[in-house]
mmCIF file of C-alpha atoms and ligand atoms in Angstrom:
data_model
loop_
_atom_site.group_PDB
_atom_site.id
_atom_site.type_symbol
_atom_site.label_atom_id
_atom_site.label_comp_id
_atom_site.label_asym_id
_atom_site.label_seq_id
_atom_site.Cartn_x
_atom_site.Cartn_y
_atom_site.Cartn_z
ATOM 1 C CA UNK W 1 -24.899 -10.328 -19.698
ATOM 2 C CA UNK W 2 -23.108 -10.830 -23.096
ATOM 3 C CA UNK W 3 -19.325 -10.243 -23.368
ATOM 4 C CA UNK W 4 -20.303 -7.399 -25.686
ATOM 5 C CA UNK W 5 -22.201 -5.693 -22.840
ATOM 6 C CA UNK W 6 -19.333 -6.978 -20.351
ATOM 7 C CA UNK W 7 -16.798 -5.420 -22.657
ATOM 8 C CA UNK W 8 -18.994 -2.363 -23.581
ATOM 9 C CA UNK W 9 -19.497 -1.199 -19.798
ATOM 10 C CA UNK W 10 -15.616 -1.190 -20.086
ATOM 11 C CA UNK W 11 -14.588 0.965 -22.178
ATOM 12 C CA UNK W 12 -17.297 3.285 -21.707
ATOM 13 C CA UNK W 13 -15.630 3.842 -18.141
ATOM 14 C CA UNK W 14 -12.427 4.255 -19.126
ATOM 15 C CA UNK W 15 -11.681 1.195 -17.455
ATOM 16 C CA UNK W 16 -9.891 -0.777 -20.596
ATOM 17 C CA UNK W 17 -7.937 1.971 -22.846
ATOM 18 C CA UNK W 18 -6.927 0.630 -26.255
ATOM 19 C CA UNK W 19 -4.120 2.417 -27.816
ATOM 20 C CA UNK W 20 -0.410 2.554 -27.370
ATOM 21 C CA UNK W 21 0.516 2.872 -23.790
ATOM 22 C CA UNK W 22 3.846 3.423 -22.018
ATOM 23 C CA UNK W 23 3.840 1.278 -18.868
ATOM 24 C CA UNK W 24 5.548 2.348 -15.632
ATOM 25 C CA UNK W 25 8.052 -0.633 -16.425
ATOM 26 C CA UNK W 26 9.414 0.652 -19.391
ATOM 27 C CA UNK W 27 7.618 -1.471 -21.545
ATOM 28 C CA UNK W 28 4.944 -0.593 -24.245
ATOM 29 C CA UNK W 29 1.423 -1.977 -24.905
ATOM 30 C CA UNK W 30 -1.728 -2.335 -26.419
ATOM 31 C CA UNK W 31 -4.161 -2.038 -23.690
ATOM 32 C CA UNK W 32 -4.259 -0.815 -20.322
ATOM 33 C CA UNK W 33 -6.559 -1.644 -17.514
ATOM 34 C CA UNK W 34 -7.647 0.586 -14.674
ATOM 35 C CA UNK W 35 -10.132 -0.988 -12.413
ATOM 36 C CA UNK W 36 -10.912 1.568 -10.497
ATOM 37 C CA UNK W 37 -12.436 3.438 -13.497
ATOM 38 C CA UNK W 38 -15.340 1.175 -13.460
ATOM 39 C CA UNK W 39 -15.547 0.462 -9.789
ATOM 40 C CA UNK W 40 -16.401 4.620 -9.181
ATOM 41 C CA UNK W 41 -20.018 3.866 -11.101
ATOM 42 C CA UNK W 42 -22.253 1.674 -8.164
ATOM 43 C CA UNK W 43 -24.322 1.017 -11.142
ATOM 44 C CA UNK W 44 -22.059 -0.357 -13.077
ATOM 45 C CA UNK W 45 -20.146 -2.281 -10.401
ATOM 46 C CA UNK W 46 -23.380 -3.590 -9.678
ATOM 47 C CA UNK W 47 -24.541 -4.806 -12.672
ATOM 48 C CA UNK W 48 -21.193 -6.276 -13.222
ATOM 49 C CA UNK W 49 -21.237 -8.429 -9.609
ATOM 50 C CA UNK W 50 -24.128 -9.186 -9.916
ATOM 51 C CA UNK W 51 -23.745 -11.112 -13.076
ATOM 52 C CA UNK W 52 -20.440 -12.260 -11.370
ATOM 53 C CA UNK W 53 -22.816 -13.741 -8.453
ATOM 54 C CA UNK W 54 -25.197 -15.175 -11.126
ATOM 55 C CA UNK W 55 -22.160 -17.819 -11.900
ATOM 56 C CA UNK W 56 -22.212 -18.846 -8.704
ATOM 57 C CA UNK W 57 -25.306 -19.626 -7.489
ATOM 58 C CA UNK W 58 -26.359 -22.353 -5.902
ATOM 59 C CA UNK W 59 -22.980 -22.854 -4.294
ATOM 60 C CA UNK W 60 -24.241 -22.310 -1.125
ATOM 61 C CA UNK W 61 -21.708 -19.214 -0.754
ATOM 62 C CA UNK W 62 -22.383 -18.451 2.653
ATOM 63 C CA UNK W 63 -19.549 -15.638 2.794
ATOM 64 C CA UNK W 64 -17.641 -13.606 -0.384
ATOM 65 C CA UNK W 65 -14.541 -11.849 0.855
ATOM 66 C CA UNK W 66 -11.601 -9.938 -1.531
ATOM 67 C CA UNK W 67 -8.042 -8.269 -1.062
ATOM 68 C CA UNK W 68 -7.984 -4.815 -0.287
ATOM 69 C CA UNK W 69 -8.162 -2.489 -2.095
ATOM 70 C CA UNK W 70 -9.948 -3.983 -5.584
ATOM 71 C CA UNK W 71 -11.618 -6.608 -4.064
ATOM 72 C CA UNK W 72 -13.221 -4.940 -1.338
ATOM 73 C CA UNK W 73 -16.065 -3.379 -3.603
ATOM 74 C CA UNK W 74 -16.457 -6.468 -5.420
ATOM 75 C CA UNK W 75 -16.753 -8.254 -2.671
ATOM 76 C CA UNK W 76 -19.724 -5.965 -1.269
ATOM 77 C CA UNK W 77 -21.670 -5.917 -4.574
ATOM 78 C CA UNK W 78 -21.313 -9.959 -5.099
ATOM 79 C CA UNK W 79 -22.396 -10.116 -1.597
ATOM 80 C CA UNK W 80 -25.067 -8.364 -1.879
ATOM 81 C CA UNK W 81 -26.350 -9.964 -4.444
ATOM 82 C CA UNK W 82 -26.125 -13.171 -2.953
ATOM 83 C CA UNK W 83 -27.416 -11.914 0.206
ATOM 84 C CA UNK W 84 -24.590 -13.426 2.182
ATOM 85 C CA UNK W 85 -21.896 -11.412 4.037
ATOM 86 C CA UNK W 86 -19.079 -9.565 2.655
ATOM 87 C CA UNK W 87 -15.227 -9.462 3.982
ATOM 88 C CA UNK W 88 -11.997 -8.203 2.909
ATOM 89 C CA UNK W 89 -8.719 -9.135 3.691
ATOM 90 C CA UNK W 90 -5.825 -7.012 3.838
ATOM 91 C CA UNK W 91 -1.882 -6.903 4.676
ATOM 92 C CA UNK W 92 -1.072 -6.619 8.186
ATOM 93 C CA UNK W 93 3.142 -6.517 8.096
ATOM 94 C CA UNK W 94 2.940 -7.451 4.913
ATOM 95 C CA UNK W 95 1.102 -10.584 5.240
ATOM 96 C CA UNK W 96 -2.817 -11.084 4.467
ATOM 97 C CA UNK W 97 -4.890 -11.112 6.942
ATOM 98 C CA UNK W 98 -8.422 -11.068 8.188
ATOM 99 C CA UNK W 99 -8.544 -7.972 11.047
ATOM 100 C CA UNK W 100 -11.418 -5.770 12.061
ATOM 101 C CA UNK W 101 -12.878 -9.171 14.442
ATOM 102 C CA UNK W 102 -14.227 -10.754 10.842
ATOM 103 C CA UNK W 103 -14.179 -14.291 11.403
ATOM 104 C CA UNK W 104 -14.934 -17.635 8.536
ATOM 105 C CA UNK W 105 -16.155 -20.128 10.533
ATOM 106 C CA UNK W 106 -14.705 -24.155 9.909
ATOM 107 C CA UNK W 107 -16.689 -25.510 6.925
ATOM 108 C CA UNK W 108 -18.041 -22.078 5.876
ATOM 109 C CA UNK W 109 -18.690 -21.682 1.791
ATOM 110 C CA UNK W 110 -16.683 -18.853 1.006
ATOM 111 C CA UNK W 111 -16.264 -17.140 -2.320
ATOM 112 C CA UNK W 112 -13.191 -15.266 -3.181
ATOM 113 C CA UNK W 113 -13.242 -12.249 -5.724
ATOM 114 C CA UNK W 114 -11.142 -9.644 -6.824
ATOM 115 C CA UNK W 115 -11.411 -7.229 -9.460
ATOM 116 C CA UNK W 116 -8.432 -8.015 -12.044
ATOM 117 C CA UNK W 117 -6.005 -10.485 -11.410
ATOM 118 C CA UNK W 118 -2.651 -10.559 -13.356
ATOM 119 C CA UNK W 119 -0.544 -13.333 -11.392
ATOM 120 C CA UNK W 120 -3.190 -14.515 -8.954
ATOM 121 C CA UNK W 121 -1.000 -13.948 -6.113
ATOM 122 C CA UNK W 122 -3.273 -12.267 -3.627
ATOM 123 C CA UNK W 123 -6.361 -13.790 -4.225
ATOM 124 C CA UNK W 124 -3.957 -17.239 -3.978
ATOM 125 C CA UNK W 125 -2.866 -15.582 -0.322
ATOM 126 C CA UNK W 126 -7.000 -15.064 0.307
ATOM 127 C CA UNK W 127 -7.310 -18.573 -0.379
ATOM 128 C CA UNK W 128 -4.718 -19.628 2.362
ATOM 129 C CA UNK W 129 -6.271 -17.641 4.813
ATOM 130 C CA UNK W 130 -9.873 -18.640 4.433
ATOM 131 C CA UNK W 131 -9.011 -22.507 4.325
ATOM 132 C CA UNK W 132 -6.457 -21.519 7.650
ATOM 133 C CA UNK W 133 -9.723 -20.975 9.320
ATOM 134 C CA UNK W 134 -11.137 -23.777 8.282
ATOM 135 C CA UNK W 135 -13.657 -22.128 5.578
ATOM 136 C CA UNK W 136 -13.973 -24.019 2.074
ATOM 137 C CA UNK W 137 -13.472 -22.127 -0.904
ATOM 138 C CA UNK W 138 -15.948 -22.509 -3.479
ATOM 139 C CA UNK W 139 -14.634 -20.580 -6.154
ATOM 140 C CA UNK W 140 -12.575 -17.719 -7.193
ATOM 141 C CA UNK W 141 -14.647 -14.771 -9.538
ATOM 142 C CA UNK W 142 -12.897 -12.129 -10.728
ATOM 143 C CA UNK W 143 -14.254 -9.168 -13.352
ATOM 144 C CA UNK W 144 -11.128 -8.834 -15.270
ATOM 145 C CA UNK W 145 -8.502 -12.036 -15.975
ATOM 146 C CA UNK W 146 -5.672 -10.435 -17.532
ATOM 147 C CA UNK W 147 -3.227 -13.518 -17.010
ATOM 148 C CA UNK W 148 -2.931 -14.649 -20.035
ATOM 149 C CA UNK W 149 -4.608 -18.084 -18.774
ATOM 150 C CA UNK W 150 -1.745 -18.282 -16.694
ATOM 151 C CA UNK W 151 -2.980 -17.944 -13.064
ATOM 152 C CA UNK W 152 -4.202 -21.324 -11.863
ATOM 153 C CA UNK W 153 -5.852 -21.272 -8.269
ATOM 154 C CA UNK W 154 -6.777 -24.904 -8.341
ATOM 155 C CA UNK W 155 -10.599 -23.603 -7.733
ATOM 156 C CA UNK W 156 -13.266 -23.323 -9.817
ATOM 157 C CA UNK W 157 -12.796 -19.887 -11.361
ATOM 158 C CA UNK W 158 -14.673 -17.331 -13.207
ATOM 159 C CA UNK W 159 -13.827 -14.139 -15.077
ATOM 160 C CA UNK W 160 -15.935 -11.351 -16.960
ATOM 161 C CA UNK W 161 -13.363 -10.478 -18.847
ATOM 162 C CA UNK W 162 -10.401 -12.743 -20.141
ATOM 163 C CA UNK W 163 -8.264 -10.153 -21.848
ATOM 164 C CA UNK W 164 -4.329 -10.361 -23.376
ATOM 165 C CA UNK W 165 -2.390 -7.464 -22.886
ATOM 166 C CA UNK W 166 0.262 -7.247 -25.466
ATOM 167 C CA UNK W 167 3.633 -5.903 -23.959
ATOM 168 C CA UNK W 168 6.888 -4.941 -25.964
ATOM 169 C CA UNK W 169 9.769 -3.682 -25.108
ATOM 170 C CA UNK W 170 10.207 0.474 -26.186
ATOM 171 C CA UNK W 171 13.261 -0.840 -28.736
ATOM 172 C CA UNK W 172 11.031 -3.875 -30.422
ATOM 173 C CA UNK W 173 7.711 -2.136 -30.566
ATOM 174 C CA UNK W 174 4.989 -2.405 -33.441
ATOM 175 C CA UNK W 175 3.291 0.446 -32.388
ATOM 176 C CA UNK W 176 6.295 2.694 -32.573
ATOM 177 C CA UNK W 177 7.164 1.719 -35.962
ATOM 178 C CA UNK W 178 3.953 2.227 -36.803
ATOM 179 C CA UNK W 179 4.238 5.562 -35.896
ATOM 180 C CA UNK W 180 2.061 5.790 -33.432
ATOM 181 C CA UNK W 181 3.584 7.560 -30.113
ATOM 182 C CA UNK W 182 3.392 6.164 -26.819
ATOM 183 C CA UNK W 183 1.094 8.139 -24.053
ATOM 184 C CA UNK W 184 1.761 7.133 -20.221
ATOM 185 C CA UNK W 185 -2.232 5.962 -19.496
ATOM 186 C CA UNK W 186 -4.095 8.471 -17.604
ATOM 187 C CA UNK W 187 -2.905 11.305 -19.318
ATOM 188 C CA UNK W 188 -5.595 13.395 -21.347
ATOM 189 C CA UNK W 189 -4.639 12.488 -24.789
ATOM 190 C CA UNK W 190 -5.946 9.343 -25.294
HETATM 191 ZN ZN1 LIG H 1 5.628 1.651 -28.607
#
């Protein structure tokens, strides 16, 4: 798939909203992101893993396994197309985990995913579980990197989507003085 179609499939979800957003911090953006907007079409979530898998091949990924709740899906539908198992990992007292019995055997090729990172801090927690059990993570794939190239998971990584998200603060805002108001995402009039 191009980054056009990658992109395309997007938008046409809802799942990227250009615009001018206010954010539940306050602060004002561009762009806004919601996952899950893509994630409720198995087509598209398949088409996207799938693609996500094709980077990955010939890894010898044995097992792919995500964070609750994002990476869960992605996980099943990169699995799938690898035809290896799929896991998720999820907070038990606040700390991730592996429950349910699944198990990563020592030297097991496992692939982490997730569907949009921002700081990489629980796919980084994924990591430390897997290699706690002795797997050996191949790689980290993700659909949408929205880190501004700042997450670094000292694995080889890949994203669909690399996207900046412009972020100003309500007093210092472009949009604004462009005259453009703010809408809180989700709401009906964008
Ligand atoms: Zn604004």
């Amino acid at each position: 798939m191009t980054r056009e179609e990658i992109t395309d499939i997007f938008i046409k979800t809802g799942a990227m909203l250009t615009g001018h957003f206010r954010l539940t911090s306050g602060k004002h953006s561009n762009r806004y992101f919601q996952c899950a907007q893509v994630l409720q079409h198995p087509h598209y979530t398949g088409m996207l893993c799938a693609e996500l898998a094709r980077r990955f091949a010939g890894k010898g990924v044995e097992t792919v396994v995500g964070p609750a709740m994002g990476g869960i899906l992605v996980s099943y539908e990169v699995a799938r197309a690898l035809g290896v198992r799929s896991l998720f990992a999820e907070r038990e007292q606040g700390k991730m985990a592996l429950r349910r019995n699944f198990n990563i055997t020592p030297g097991e090729k496992v692939l982490v995913v997730e569907d949009v990172i921002t700081t990489g801090g629980s796919v980084a927690e994924v990591i430390e579980v897997v290699r706690s059990l002795g797997g050996e993570v191949v790689g980290v794939g993700v659909l949408v990197d929205r880190s501004n190239g700042q997450a670094d998971l000292g694995v080889p990584a890949e994203a669909l989507l690399t996207v900046t998200v412009e972020t100003f603060e309500a007093e210092n805002c472009p949009l604004c003085a462009a005259g453009t108001p703010a809408v809180k995402p989700g709401s009906r009039q964008t």
